[in-house]
Each structure stands twice: as C-alpha cells, then as structure tokens.
CSV table of C-alpha atoms in Angstrom, one decimal:
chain,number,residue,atom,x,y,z
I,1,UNK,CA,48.9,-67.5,6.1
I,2,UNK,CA,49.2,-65.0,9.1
I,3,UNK,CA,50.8,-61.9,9.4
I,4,UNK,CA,52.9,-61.0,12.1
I,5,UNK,CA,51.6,-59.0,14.6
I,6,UNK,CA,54.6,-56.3,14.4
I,7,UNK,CA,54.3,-56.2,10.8
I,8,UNK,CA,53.5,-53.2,8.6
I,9,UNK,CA,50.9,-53.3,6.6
I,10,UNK,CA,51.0,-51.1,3.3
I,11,UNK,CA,47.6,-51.1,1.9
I,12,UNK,CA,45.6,-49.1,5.2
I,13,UNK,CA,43.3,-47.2,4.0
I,14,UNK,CA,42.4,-44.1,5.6
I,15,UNK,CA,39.4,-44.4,8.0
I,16,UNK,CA,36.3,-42.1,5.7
I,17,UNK,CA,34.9,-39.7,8.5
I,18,UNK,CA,30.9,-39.6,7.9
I,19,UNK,CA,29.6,-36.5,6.1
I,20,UNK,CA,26.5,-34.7,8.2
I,21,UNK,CA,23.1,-36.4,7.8
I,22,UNK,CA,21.4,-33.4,5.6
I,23,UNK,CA,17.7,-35.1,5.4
I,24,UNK,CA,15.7,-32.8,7.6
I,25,UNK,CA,16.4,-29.4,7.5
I,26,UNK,CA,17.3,-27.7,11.5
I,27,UNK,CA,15.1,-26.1,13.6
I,28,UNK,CA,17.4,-23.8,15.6
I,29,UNK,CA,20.8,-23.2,14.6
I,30,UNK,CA,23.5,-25.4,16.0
I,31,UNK,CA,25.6,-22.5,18.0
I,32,UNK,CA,27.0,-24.8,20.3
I,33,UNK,CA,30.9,-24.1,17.9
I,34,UNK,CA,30.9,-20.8,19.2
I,35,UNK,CA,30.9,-21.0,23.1
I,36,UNK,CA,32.9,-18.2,25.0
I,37,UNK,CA,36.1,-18.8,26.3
I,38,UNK,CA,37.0,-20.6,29.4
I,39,UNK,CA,39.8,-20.1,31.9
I,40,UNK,CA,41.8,-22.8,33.7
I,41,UNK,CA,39.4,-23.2,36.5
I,42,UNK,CA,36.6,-24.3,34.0
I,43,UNK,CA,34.8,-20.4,34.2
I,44,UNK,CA,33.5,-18.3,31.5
I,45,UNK,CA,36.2,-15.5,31.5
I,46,UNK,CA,34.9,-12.3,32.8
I,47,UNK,CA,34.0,-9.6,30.7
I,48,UNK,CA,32.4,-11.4,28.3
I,49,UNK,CA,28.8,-10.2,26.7
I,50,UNK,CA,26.7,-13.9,26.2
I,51,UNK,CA,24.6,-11.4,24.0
I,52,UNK,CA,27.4,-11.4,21.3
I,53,UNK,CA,29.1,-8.4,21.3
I,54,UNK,CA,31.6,-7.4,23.8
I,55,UNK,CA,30.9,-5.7,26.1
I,56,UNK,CA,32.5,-1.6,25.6
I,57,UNK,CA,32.0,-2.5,22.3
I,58,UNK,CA,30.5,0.2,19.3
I,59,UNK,CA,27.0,-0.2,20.5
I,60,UNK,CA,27.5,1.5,24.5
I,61,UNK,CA,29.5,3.6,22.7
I,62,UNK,CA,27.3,5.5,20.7
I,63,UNK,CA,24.9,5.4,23.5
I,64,UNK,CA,27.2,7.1,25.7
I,65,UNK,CA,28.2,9.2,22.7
I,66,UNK,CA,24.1,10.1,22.9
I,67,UNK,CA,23.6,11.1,25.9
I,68,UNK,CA,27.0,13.1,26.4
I,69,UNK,CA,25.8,15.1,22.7
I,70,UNK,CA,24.7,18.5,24.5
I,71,UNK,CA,22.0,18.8,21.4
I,72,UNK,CA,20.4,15.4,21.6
I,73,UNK,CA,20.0,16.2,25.1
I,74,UNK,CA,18.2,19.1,24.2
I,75,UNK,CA,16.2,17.7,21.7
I,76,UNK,CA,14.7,15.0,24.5
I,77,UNK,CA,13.9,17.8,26.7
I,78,UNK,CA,12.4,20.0,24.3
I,79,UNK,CA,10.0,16.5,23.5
I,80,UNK,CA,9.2,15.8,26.5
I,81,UNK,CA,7.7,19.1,27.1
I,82,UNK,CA,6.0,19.5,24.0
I,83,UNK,CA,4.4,16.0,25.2
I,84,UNK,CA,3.4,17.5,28.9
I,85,UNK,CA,2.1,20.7,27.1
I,86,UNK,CA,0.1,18.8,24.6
I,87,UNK,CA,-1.1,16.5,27.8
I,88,UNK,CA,-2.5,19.5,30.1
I,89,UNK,CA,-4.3,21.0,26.9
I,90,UNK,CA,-6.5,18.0,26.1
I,91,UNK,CA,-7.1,17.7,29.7
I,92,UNK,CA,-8.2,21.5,29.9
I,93,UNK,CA,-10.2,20.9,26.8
I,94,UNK,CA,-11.8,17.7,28.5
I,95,UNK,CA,-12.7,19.8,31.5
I,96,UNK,CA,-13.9,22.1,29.6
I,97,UNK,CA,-17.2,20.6,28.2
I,98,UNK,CA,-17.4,17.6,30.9
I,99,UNK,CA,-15.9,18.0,34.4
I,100,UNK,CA,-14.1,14.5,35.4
I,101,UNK,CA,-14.3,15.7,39.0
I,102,UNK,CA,-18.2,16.2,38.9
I,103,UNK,CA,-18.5,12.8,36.4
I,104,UNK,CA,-17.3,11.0,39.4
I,105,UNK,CA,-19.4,12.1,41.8
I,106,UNK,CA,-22.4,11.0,39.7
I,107,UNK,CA,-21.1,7.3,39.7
I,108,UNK,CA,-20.1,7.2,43.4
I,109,UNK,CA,-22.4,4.7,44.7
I,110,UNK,CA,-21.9,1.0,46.5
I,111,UNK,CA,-24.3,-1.3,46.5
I,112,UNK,CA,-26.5,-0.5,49.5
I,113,UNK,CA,-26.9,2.8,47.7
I,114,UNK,CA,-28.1,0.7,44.2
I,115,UNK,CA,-31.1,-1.1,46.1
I,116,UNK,CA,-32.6,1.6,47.8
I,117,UNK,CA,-32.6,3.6,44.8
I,118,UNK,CA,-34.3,0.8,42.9
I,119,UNK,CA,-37.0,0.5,46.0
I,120,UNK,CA,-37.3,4.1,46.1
I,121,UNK,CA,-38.2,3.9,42.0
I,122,UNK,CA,-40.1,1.3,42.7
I,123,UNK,CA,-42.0,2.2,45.6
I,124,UNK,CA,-41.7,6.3,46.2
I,125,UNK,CA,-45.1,6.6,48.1
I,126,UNK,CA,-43.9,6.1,51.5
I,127,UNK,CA,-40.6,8.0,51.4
I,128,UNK,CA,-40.8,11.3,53.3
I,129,UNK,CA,-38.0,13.2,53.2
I,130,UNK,CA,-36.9,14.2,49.6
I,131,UNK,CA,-34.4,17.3,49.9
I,132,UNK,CA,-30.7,16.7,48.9
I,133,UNK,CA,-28.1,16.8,51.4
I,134,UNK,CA,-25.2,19.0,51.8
I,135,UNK,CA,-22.1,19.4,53.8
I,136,UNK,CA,-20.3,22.7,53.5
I,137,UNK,CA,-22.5,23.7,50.3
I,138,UNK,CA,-21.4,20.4,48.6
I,139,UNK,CA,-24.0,18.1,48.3
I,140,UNK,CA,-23.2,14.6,49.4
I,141,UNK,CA,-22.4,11.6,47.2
I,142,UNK,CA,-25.0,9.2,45.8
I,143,UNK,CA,-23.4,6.1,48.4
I,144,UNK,CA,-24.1,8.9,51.6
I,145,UNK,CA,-27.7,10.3,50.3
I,146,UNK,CA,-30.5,8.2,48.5
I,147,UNK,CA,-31.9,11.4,46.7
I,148,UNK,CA,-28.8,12.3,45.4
I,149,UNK,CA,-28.8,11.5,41.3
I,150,UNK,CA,-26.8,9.4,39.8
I,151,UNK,CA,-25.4,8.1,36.5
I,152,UNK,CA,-24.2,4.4,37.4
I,153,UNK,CA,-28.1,2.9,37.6
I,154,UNK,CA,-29.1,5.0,34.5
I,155,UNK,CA,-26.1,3.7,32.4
I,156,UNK,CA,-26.5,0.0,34.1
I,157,UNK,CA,-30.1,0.0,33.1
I,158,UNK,CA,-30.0,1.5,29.6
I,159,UNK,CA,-27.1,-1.8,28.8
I,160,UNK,CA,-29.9,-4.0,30.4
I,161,UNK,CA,-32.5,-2.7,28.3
I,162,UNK,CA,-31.0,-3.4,25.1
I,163,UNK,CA,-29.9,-6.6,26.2
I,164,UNK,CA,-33.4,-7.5,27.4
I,165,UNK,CA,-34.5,-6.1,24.2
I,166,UNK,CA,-32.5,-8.6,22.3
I,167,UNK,CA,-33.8,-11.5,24.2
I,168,UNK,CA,-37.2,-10.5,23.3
I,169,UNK,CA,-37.0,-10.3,19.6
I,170,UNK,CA,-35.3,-13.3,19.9
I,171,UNK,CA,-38.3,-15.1,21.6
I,172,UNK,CA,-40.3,-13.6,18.4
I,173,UNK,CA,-37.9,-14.5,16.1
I,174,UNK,CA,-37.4,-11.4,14.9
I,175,UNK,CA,-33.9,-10.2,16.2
I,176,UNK,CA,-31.1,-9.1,13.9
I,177,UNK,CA,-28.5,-6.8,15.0
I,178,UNK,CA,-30.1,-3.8,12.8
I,179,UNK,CA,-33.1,-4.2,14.8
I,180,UNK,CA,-31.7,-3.9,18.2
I,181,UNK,CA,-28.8,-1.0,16.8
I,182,UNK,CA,-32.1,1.0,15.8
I,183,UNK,CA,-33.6,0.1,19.4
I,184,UNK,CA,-31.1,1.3,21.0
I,185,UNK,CA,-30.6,4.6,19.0
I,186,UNK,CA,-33.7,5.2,19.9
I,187,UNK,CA,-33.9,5.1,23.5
I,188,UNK,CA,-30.8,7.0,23.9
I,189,UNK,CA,-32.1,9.7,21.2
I,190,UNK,CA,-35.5,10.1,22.7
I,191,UNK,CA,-33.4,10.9,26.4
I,192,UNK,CA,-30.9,13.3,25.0
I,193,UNK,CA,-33.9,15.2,23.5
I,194,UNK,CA,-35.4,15.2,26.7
I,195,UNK,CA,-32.7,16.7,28.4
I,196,UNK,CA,-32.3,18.9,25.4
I,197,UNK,CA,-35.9,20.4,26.0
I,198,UNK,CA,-35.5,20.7,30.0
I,199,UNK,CA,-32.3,23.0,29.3
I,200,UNK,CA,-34.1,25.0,27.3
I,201,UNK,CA,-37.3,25.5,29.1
I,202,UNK,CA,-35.2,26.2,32.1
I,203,UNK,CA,-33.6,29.1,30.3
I,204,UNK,CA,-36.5,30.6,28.9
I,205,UNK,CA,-38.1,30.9,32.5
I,206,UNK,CA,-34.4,32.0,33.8
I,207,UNK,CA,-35.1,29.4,36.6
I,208,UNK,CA,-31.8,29.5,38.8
I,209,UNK,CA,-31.1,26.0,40.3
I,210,UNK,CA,-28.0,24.1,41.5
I,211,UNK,CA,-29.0,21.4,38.4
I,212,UNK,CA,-26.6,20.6,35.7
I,213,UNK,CA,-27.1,18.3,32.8
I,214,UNK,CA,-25.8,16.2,34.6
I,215,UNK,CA,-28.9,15.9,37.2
I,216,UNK,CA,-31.2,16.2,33.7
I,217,UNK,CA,-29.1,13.0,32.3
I,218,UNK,CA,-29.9,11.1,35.6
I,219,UNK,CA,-33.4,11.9,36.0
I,220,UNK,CA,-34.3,11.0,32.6
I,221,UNK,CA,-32.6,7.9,32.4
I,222,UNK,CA,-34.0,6.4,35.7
I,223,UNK,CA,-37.3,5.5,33.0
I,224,UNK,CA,-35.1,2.5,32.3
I,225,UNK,CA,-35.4,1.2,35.1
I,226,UNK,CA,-39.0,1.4,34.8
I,227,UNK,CA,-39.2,0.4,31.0
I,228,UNK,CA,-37.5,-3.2,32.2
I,229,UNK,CA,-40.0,-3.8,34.8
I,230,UNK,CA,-42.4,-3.0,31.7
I,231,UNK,CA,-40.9,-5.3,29.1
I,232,UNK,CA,-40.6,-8.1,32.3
I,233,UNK,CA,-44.1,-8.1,32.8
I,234,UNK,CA,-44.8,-9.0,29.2
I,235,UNK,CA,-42.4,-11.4,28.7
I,236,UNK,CA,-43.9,-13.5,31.7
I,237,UNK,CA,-47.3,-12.4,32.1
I,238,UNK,CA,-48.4,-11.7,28.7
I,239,UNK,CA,-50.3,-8.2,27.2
I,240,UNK,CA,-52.0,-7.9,30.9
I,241,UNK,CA,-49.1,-8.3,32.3
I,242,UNK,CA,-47.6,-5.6,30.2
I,243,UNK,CA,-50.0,-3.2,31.1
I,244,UNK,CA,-50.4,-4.2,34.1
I,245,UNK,CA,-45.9,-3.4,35.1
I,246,UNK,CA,-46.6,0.1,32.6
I,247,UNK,CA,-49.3,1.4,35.1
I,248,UNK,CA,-47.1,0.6,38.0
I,249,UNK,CA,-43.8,1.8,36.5
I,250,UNK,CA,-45.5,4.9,35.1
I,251,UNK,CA,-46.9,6.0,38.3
I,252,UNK,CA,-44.2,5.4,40.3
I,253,UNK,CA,-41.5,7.2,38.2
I,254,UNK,CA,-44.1,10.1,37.6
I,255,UNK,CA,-44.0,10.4,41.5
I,256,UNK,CA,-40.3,10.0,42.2
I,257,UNK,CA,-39.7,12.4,39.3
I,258,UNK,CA,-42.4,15.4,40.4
I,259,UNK,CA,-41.5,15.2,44.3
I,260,UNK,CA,-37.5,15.2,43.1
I,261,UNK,CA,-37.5,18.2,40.6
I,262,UNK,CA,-40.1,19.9,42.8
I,263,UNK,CA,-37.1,20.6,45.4
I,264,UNK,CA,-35.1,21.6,42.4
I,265,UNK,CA,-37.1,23.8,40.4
I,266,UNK,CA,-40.0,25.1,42.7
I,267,UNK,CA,-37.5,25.8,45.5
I,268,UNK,CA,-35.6,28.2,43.0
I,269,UNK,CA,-38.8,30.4,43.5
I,270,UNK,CA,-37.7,32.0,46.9
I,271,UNK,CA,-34.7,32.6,45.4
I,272,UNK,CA,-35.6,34.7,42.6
I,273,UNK,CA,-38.5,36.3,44.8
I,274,UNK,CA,-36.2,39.5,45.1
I,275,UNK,CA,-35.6,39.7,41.3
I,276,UNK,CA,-37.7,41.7,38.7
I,277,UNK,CA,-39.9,38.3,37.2
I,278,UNK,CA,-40.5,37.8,41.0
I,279,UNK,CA,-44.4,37.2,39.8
I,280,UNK,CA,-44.0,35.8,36.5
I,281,UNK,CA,-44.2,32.6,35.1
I,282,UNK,CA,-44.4,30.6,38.7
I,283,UNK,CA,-47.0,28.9,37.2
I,284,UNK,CA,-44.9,27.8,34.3
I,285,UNK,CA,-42.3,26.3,36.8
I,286,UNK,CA,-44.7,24.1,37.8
I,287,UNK,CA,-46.0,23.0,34.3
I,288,UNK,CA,-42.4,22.5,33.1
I,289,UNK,CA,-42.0,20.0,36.5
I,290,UNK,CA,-45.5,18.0,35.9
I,291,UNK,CA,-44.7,17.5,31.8
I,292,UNK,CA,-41.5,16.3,32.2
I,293,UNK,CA,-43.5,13.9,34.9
I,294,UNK,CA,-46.2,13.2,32.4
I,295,UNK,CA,-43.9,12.7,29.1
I,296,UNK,CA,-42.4,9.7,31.1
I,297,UNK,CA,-45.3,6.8,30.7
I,298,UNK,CA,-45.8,8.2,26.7
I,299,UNK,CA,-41.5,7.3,26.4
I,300,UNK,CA,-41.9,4.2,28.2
I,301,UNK,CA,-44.9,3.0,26.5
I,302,UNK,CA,-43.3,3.9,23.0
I,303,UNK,CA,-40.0,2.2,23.3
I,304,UNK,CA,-41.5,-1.1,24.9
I,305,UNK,CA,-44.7,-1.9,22.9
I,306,UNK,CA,-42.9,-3.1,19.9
I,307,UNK,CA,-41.0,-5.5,22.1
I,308,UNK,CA,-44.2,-7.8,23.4
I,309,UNK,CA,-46.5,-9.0,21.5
C-alpha cells in the first residue's frame, strides 16, 4: 500500500553522521579549523600575525621593554667591548710570535712564479743573477722576483710527499696509516731541526742578515721538491733510477741553496767589516753556508730510501 506523498512519517530516524576514520595516525596536524578572520571582501583582516600571536602582543613587548631598560642596554655594550678587547689581544698575541702581514708575503706567488721556481730547483746552473730584489728597502714578492723565498711550493710539496709516500708503500704492500703518520713526522721533524740549527749558528757568529725563520723554513723545505723527483725515479726506473734522480736532485739543490744563502750570509760580511769581530770567524760563515748545502743529499737520501725498494 502507498503512502501519500504529503504524509508524515513518524518513525525517521535521524541521519548517523560518520565518526573520523582513526586508522593511520596524521602526519601534520590538521590546522585548517583555525584560519584568521576574513572581511566582507573575502581578505584576511589586517593586523593579523599568521605566526599566531597578535601582533602588539606580550612578546614585542618585552622586547621593546629590553631595549628601552637603560641597564640591559648597558650590559650589551659593556659585552660587546669585552668581545672587541678580547679580539685585538689574540690578534696582538698572534702577531707577536708569527707576523700575518710577513706570512703572506711568503705565499704570494701565481703560477708563472711556481714553474720557474721548480726549473730554477731543477736546473740552477745557468741562472745568473741570484740577489733579491727590493723596492724602497722592501724586497719584492715571490710572483715579482724568482729568488725571492717562499712557503707556498715548500708546503705544496711536503703534502705531495706524503701522499707519494703513501702510494709507494702501497705498491709494496706495506702501507698503514701508522707508517705514513711516522713518515711524515719525520720529514717535518728533521726540517724544523734544521732550521733550529741555522738560528743558532747564526747567533753564535752574530751574522747580521735581513733572514728570518721564515727564509730558513723556505730554504729547507725546497728538499721536497727534490726528495719527489727522488722517490719518482724509483718508482719508474727502479734502484738506478733512484740513484740516478738523488745525484741530480742533490746537486742541484746543493747549488740553488749555496749561491742563495751566499747573498744572504756572506754579504753580511761588509756589513759587520766596521765592527769589533771584523776578522773573525769569516771563515765559519762560509762553513755554516756549504753544511747546510751538504746536509741536504744526507736528508733526502734518509727520508726516501725506505720508500723504494
């Protein structure tokens, strides 16, 4: 039997709204209830902070409250020049022992400057002219005057070393990272003593020169460059080969190294001619300048024989 359309019927049953599937738990957090207010144009009403506070609210207060406090004011000012004093002493203590200003003339070089120098280690019997340059009692930078030391092919050479060091032992089968820590510790010892025995010769026979330990550092470590050309030759060429590169290298840096400190250290003579030791120990001068020559080949030998075999 059917009902009439306009009827009421008695027994509806309200419609269940579905309850929220709670299976998976949410990523992100649904904050979609809590939009900000719109206006009647269908804009976000002005003034307000998407961040979720208001904007004036507690938190711009209290920084404004900061800054207006007289004391905290103080306080930041009083830090920040406890900061600036603490600043300029390390840098005077820095300066003090190593001069940034004088490091950086040691490592201004390009790379016309690098292959010269490597010829001129290389190949110092045809060079003529051997005396430093200056301009207005500076001498000139590495990149403006071949003889000028520098640190940037010592350093560059020394890291080569090792890691050509490494590849040898390698080859024997014999590398492990005590091995090459002990080979480098080595090579870097055996240079600082080096240096440490030129200071003190030079002030024994109060020689007066323009070189620092800087120039000592740079002069010293240019053996590396001859010590890879070593190691090279008997990597490819065998125990002939070896000895064959440690002749050349030898001589060659013994040359470079006499005809460099001679303008340094015999020069100083003329100098000191007016002073009381004006005769004395000019002799010694020129010992101290041919062993430090002569100690070079005994170095390179010693820190590249146990490297080819």
């Amino acid at each position: 039997m059917d009902l009439p359309h306009h009827g009421y019927r008695a027994s509806a049953k309200p419609r269940a709204r579905a309850a929220p599937h709670t299976g998976d738990p949410l990523l992100f957090e649904d904050t979609s209830s809590a939009a900000p207010p719109m206006n009647n144009q269908g804009y976000y009403t002005p003034g307000y902070n998407m961040g979720g506070a208001p904007v004036g609210g507690p938190g711009d207060a209290g920084v404004n409250k900061l800054f207006a406090d007289p004391m905290a004011s103080a306080a930041m000012m009083y830090g920040s020049s406890l900061a600036n004093q603490g600043k300029d002493i390390v840098n005077k203590e820095i300066n003090r022992y190593v001069s940034v200003n004088k490091l950086k003339y040691f490592f201004a070089v390009d790379s016309k400057y690098v292959m010269k120098k490597l010829l001129l280690l290389m190949f110092p019997y045809t060079h003529q002219d051997w005396e430093v340059r200056y301009h207005r009692d500076t001498p000139l930078t590495p990149r403006h005057d071949v003889n000028a030391p520098d640190l940037y092919i010592p350093t560059m050479a020394f890291i080569t070393y090792i890691l050509l060091a490494g590849m040898a032992l390698g080859i024997q089968k014999r590398f492990s990272p005590e091995v090459l820590g002990l080979c480098a510790s080595t090579a870097l010892v055996w240079v600082v003593i080096e240096v440490l025995v030129m200071l003190l010769c030079l002030y024994l026979l109060s020689v007066h020169s323009d070189l620092s330990i800087f120039d000592l550092f740079a002069y010293s470590g240019y053996k590396y460059v001859g010590m890879i050309f070593t190691v090279l030759g008997g990597l490819l060429f065998g125990s002939d080969g070896y000895f064959l590169a440690l002749t050349w290298s030898s001589c060659a840096l013994m040359f470079f190294i006499v005809r460099s400190l001679k303008m340094k250290i015999l020069s100083s003579l003329s100098n000191d001619s007016m002073g009381a030791g004006a005769t004395a120990k000019p002799r010694l001068r020129l010992y101290i300048t041919v062993a430090t020559a002569a100690f070079q080949p005994i170095i390179i030998y010693w820190l590249t024989s146990h490297l080819v075999r």
